[in-house]
Tab-separated table of C-alpha atoms in Angstrom:
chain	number	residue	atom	x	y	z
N	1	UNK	CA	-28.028	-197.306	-57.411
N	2	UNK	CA	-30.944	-199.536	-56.191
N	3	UNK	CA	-30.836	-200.830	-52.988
N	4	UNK	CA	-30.415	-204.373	-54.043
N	5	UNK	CA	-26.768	-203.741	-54.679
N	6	UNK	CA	-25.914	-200.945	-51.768
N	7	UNK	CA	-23.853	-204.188	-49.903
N	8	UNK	CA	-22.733	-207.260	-51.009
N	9	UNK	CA	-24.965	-208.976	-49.064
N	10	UNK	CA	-27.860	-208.197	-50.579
N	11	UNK	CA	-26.358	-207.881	-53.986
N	12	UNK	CA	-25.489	-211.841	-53.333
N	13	UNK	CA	-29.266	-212.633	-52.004
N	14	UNK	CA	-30.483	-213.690	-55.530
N	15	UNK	CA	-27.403	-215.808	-55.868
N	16	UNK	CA	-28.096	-217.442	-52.179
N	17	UNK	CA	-31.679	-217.668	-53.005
N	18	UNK	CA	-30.751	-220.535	-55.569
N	19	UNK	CA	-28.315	-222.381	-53.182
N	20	UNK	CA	-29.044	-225.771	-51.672
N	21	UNK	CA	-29.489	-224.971	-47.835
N	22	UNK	CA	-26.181	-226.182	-46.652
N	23	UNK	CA	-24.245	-224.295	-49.282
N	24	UNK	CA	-26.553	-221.122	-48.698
N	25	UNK	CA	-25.489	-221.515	-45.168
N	26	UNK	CA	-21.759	-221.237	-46.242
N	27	UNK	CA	-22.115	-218.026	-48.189
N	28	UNK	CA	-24.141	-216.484	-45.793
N	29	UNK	CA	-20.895	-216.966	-42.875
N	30	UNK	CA	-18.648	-215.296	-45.243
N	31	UNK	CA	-17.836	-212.032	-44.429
N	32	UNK	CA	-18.213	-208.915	-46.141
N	33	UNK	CA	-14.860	-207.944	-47.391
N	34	UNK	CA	-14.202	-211.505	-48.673
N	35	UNK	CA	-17.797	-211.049	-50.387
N	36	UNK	CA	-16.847	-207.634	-52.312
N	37	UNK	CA	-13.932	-209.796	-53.973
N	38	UNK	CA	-16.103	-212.470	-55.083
N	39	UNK	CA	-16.194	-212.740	-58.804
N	40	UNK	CA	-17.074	-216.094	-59.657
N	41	UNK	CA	-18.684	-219.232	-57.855
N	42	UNK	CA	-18.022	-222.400	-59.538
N	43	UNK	CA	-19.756	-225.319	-58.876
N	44	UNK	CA	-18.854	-228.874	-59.857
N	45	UNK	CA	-20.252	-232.227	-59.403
N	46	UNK	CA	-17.542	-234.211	-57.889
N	47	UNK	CA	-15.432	-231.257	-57.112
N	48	UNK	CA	-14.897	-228.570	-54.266
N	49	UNK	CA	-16.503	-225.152	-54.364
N	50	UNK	CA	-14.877	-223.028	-55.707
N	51	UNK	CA	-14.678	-219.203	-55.393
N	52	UNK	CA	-12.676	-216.820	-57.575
N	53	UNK	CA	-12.140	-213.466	-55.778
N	54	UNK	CA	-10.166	-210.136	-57.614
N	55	UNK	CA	-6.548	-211.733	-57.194
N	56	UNK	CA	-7.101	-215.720	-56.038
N	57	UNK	CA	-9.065	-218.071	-55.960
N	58	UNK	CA	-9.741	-220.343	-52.890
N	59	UNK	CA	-12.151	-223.173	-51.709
N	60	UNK	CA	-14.442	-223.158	-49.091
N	61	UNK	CA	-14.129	-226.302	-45.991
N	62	UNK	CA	-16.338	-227.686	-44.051
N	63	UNK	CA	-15.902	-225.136	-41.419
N	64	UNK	CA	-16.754	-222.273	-43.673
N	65	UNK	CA	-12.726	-221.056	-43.940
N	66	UNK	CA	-11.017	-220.537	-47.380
N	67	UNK	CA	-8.724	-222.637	-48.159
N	68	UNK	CA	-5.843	-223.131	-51.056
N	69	UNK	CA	-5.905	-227.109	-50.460
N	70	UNK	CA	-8.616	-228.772	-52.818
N	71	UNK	CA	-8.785	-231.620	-50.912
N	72	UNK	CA	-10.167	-229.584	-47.892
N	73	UNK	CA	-12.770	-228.349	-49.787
N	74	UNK	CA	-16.638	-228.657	-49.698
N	75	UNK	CA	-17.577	-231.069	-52.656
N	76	UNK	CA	-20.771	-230.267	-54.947
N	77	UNK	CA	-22.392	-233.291	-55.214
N	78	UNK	CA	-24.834	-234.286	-58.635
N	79	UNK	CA	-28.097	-233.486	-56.790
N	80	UNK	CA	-27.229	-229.991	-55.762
N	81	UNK	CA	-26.232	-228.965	-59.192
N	82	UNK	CA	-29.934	-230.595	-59.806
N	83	UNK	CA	-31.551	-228.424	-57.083
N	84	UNK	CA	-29.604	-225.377	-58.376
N	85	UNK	CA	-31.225	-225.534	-62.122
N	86	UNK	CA	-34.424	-226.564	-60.573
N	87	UNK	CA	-34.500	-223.327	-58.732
N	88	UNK	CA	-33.639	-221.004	-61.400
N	89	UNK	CA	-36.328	-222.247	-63.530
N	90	UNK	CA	-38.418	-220.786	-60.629
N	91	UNK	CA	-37.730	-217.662	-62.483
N	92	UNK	CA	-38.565	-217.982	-65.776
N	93	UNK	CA	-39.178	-221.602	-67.407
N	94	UNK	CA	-39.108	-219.614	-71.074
N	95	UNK	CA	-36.342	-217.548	-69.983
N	96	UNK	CA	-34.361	-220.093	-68.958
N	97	UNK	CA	-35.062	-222.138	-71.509
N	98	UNK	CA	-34.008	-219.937	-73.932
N	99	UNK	CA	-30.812	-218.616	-72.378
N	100	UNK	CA	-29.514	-222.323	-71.833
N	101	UNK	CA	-29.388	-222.882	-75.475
N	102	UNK	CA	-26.654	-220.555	-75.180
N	103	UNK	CA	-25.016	-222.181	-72.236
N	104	UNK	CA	-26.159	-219.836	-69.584
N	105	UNK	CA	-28.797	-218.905	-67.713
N	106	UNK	CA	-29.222	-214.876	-66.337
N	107	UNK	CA	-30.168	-214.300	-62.756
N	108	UNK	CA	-32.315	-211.044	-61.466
N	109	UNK	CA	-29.416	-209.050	-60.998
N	110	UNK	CA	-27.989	-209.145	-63.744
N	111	UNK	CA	-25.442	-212.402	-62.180
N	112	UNK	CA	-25.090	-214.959	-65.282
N	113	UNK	CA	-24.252	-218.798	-64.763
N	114	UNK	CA	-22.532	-220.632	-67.424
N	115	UNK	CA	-23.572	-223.995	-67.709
N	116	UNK	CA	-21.188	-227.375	-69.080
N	117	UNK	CA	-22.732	-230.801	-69.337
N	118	UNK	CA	-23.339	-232.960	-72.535
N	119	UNK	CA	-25.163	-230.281	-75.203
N	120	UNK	CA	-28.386	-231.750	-76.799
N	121	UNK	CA	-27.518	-230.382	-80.993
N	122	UNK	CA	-30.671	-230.318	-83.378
N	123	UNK	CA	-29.505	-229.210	-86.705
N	124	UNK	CA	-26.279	-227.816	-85.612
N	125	UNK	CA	-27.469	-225.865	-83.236
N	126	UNK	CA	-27.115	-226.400	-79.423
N	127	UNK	CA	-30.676	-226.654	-78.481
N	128	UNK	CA	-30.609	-228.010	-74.531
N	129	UNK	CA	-27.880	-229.361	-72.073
N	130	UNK	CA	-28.271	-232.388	-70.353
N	131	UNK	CA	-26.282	-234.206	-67.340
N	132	UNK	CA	-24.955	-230.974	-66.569
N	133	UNK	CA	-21.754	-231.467	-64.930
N	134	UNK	CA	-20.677	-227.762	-63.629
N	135	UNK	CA	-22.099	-224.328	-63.327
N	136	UNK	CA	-20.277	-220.653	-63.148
N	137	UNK	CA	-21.526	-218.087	-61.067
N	138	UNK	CA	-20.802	-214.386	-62.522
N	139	UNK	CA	-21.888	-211.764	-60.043
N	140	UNK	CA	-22.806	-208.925	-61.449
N	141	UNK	CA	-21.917	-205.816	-59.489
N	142	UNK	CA	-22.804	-201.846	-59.645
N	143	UNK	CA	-19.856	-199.486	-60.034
N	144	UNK	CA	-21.351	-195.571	-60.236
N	145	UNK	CA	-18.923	-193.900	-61.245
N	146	UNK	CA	-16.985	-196.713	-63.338
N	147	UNK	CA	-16.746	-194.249	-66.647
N	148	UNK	CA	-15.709	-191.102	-65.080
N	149	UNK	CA	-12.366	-191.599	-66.175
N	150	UNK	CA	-12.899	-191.740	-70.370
N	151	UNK	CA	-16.540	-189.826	-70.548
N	152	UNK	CA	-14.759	-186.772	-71.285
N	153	UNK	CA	-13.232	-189.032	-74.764
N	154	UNK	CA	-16.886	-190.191	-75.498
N	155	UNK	CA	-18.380	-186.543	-75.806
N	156	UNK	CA	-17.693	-183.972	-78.274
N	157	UNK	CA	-17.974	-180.664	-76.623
N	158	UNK	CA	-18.050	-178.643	-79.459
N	159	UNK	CA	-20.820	-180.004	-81.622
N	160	UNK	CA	-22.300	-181.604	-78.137
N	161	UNK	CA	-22.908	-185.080	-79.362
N	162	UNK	CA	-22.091	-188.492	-78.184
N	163	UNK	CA	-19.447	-190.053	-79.415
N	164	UNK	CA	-19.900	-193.796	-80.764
N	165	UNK	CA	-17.361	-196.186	-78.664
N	166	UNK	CA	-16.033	-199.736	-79.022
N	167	UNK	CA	-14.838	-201.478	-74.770
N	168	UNK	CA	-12.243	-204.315	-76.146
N	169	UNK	CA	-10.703	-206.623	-73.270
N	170	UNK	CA	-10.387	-210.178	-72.547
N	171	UNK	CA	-13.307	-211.635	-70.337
N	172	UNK	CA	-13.816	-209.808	-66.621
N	173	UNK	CA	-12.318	-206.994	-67.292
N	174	UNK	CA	-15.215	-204.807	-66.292
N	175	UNK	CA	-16.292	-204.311	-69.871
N	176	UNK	CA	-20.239	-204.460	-69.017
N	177	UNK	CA	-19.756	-202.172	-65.304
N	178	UNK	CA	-18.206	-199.834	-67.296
N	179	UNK	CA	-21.138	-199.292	-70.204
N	180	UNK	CA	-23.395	-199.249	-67.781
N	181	UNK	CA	-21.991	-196.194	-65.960
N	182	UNK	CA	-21.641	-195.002	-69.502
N	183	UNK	CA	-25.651	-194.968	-70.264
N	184	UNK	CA	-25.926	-193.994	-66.576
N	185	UNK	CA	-24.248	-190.892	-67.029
N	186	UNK	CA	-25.306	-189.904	-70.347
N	187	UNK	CA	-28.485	-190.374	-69.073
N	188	UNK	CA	-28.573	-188.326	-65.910
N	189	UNK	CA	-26.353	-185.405	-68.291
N	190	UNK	CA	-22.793	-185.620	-66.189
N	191	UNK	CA	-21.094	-184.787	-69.108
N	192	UNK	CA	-20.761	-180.600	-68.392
N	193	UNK	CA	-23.023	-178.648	-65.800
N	194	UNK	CA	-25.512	-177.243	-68.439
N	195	UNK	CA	-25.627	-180.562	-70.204
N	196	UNK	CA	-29.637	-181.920	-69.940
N	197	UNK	CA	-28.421	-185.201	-70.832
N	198	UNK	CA	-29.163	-187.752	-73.239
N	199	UNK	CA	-31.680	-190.099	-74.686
N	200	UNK	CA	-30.034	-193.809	-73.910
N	201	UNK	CA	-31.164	-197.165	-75.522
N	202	UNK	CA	-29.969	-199.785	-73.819
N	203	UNK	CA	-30.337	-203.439	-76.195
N	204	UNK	CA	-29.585	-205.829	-73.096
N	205	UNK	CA	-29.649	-209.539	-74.653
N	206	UNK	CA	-28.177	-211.188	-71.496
N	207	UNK	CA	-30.033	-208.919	-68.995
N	208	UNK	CA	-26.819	-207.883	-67.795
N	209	UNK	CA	-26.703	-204.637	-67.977
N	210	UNK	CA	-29.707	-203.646	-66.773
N	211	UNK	CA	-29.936	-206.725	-64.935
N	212	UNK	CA	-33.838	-206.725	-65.632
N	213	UNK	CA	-36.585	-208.876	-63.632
N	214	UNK	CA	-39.684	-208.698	-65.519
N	215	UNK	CA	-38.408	-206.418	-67.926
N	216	UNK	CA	-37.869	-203.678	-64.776
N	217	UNK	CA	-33.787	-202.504	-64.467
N	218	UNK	CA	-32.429	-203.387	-61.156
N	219	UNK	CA	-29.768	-200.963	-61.857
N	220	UNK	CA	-29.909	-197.189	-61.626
N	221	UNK	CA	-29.888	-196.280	-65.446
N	222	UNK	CA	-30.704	-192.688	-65.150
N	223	UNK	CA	-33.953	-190.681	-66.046
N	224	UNK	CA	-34.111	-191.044	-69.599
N	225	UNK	CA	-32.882	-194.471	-70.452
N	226	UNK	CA	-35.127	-197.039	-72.306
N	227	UNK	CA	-34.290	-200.810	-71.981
N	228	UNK	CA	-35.141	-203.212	-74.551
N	229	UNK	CA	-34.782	-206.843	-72.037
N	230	UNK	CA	-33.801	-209.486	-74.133
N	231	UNK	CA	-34.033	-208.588	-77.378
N	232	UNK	CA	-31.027	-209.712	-79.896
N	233	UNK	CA	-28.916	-207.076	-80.324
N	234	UNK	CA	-28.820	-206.863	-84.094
N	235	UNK	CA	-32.649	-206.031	-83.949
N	236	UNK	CA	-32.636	-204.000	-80.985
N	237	UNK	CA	-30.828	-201.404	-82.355
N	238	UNK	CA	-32.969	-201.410	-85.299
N	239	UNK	CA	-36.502	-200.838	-83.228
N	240	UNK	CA	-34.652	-198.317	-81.662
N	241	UNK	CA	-33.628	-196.083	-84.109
N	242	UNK	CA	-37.000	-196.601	-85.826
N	243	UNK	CA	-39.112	-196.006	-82.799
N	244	UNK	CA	-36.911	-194.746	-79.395
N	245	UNK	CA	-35.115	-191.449	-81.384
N	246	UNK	CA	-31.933	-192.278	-78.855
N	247	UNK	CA	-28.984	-190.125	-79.029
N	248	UNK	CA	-26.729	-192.927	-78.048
N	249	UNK	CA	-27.450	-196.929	-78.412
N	250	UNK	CA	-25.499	-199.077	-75.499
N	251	UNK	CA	-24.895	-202.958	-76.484
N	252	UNK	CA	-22.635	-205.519	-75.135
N	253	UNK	CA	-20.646	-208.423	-76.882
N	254	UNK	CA	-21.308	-207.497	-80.694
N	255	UNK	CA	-19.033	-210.129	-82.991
N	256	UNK	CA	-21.834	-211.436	-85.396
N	257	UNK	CA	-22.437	-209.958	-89.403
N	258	UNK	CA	-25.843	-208.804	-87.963
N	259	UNK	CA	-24.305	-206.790	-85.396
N	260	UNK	CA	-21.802	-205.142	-87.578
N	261	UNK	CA	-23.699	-204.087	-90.123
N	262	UNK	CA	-26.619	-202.612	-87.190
N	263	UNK	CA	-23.487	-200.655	-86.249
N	264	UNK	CA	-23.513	-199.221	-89.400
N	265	UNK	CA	-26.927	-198.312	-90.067
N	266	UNK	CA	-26.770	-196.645	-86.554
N	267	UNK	CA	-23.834	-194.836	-87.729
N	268	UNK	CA	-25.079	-193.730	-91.041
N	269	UNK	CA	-28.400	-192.436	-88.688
N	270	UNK	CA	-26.856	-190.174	-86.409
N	271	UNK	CA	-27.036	-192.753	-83.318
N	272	UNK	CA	-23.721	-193.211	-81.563
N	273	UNK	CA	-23.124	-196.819	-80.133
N	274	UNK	CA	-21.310	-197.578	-77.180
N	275	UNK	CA	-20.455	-201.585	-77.050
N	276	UNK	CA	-18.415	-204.348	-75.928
N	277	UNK	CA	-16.270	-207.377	-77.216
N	278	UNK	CA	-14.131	-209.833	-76.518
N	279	UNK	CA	-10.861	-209.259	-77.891
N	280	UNK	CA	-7.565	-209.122	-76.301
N	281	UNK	CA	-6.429	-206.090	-77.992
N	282	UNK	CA	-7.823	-204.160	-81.246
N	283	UNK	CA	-5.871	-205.789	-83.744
N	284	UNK	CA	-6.980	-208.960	-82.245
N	285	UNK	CA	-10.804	-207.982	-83.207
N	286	UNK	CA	-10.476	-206.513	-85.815
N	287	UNK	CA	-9.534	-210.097	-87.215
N	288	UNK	CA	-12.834	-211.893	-86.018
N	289	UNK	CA	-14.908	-211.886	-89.275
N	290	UNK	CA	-17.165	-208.850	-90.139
N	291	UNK	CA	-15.034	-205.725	-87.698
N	292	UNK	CA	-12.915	-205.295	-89.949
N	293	UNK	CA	-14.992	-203.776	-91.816
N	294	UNK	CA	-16.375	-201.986	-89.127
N	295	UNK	CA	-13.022	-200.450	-88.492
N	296	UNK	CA	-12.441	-199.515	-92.077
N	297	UNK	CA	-15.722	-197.594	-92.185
N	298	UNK	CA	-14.827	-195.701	-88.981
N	299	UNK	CA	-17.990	-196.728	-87.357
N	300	UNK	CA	-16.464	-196.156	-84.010
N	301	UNK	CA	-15.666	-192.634	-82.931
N	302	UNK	CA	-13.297	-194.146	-79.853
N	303	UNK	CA	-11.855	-197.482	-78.430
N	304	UNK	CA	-11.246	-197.888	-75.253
N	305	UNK	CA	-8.874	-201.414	-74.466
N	306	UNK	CA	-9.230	-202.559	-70.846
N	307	UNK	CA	-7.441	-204.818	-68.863
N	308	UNK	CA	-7.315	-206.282	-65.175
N	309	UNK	CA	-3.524	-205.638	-64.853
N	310	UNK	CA	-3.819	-202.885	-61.564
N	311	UNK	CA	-7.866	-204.639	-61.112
N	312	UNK	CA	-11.141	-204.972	-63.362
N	313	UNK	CA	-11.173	-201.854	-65.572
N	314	UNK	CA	-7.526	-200.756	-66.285
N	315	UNK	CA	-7.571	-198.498	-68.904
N	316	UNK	CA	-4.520	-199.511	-71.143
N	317	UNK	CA	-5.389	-197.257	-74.270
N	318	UNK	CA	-8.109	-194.874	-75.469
N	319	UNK	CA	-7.692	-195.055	-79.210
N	320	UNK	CA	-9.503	-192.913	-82.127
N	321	UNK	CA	-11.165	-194.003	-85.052
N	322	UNK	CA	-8.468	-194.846	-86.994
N	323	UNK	CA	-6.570	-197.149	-83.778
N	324	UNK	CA	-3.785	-194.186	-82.975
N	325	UNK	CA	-3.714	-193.641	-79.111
N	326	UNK	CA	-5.345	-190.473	-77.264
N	327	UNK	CA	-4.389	-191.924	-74.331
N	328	UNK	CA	-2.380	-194.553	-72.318
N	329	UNK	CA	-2.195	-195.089	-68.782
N	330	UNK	CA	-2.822	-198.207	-66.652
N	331	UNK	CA	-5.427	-196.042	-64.210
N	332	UNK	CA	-8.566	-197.844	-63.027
N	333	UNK	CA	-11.326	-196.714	-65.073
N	334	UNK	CA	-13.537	-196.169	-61.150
């Protein structure tokens, strides 16, 4: 784990470091168990801060306290949304740029803010946002460990290959944390003790995973993991079988036709994905367009359904490729 995320603290600095001063000053009198149940940070103009911790959410007064009464809290005012976009463009005009169009903007470290405001459409597309009204604060966080639980389901002792795996859950339900624990520890080999580990391809679109600056991981992705920072996923995983010769590929959020059928080719290669997506259970994706078929051609080895019922990463079900359960529990996935 890199030092940047050994504490909250200075897991938070790139967050602070975008602040206006007198909100800055707020985060930094918060202490640090409040801090390691910080999830979210939402800012809007007009409204009070906002924080959303593991089990509540609270806003922050005047003198720094939490409280449940709205009309106690701090308001964000127009200009300090203003200053906060000015200073993440500080970053990476391009970057930022680009990410907007897809109403949010990716933080070293891997944090993400969500951006709402009147959307600028060119050819229906969303192309810019303008008179942005409120921003979400995601913090990313670092969870070694996280996969422990299911690796044993991902890996097939006998023929000792990776098995290709599917994370379904709602949003915040430690989907991302937990693939990243997954490439971690395929990559370092803590699958058995004579195990040399695994070649890992990691197609990070949002720079979440890896949470890249510069195109160098700011998480601990083991010895012989390859990031591609960026890069759509579809095409990603492409290059990579082409070029990288990974054992396993490690996405997030497929849900597109491109991404489906990229599944597939990887799956017809050799390559065993493990990815992410929004769903709140699997019959509920396999009705978004395109995983169906996905499902049907058995692309996916495992699925593993999450939840935040006993805290991010509940495992509620390990499932095989055909949806019947291998497991069911409720246990934390850490």
């Amino acid at each position: 784990m890199s030092a940047a995320h050994s504490n909250p603290r200075s897991a938070l600095a790139q967050v602070i470091a975008v602040m206006p001063r007198d909100m800055a000053l707020l985060f930094q009198g918060l202490g640090n168990d409040l801090l390691h149940e910080l999830e979210e940070i939402r800012l809007r103009a007009g409204q009070p801060l906002e924080l959303c911790l593991r089990q509540r959410s609270a806003f922050v007064a005047e003198s720094g306290e939490l409280t449940s009464s709205p009309h106690r809290g701090v308001r964000v005012s127009a200009d300090e949304l203003a200053q906060v976009l000015q200073r993440l463009t500080q970053f990476s005009r391009y970057a930022v740029e680009e990410d907007a169009r897809h109403g949010y903007v990716t933080l070293p470290g891997g944090h993400r803010v969500g951006i709402a405001g009147r959307a600028v459409v060119e050819a229906g597309r969303v192309r810019a946002f303008r008179h942005v009204t409120s921003l979400n604060v995601r913090i990313s966080r670092d969870h070694p460990g996280a996969a422990s639980a299911i690796l044993p389901v991902l890996y097939d002792r006998v023929s000792r290959r990776p098995l290709s795996a599917l994370i379904v859950s709602p949003p915040q339900c430690g989907k991302t944390t937990l693939v990243r624990d997954v490439a971690r520890q395929f990559s370092y080999g803590d699958l058995a003790p004579d195990h040399p580990g695994l070649k890992v391809v990691v197609i990070d679109e949002r720079s979440e995973i890896a949470g890249s600056v510069d195109g160098i991981p700011q998480f601990d992705l083991g010895p012989r993991a390859d990031v591609l920072d960026g890069c759509p996923k579809a095409e990603g995983m492409m290059m990579a079988i082409r070029s990288l010769s990974p054992h396993v590929v490690v996405t997030d959020e497929i849900g597109r036709m491109e991404d489906a059928e990229a599944v597939l080719e990887a799956s017809l290669a050799g390559v065993a994905v493990v990815a992410t997506a929004h769903a709140a259970s699997i019959d509920a994706w396999r009705r978004r367009p395109w995983m169906e078929r996905l499902f049907a051609s058995r692309a996916f080895d495992r699925y593993v359904v999450l939840s935040r019922r006993r805290g991010p990463g509940t495992v509620e079900a390990v499932l095989d490729a055909e949806g019947r359960p291998l497991r069911r529990g409720g246990a934390e996935a850490r």
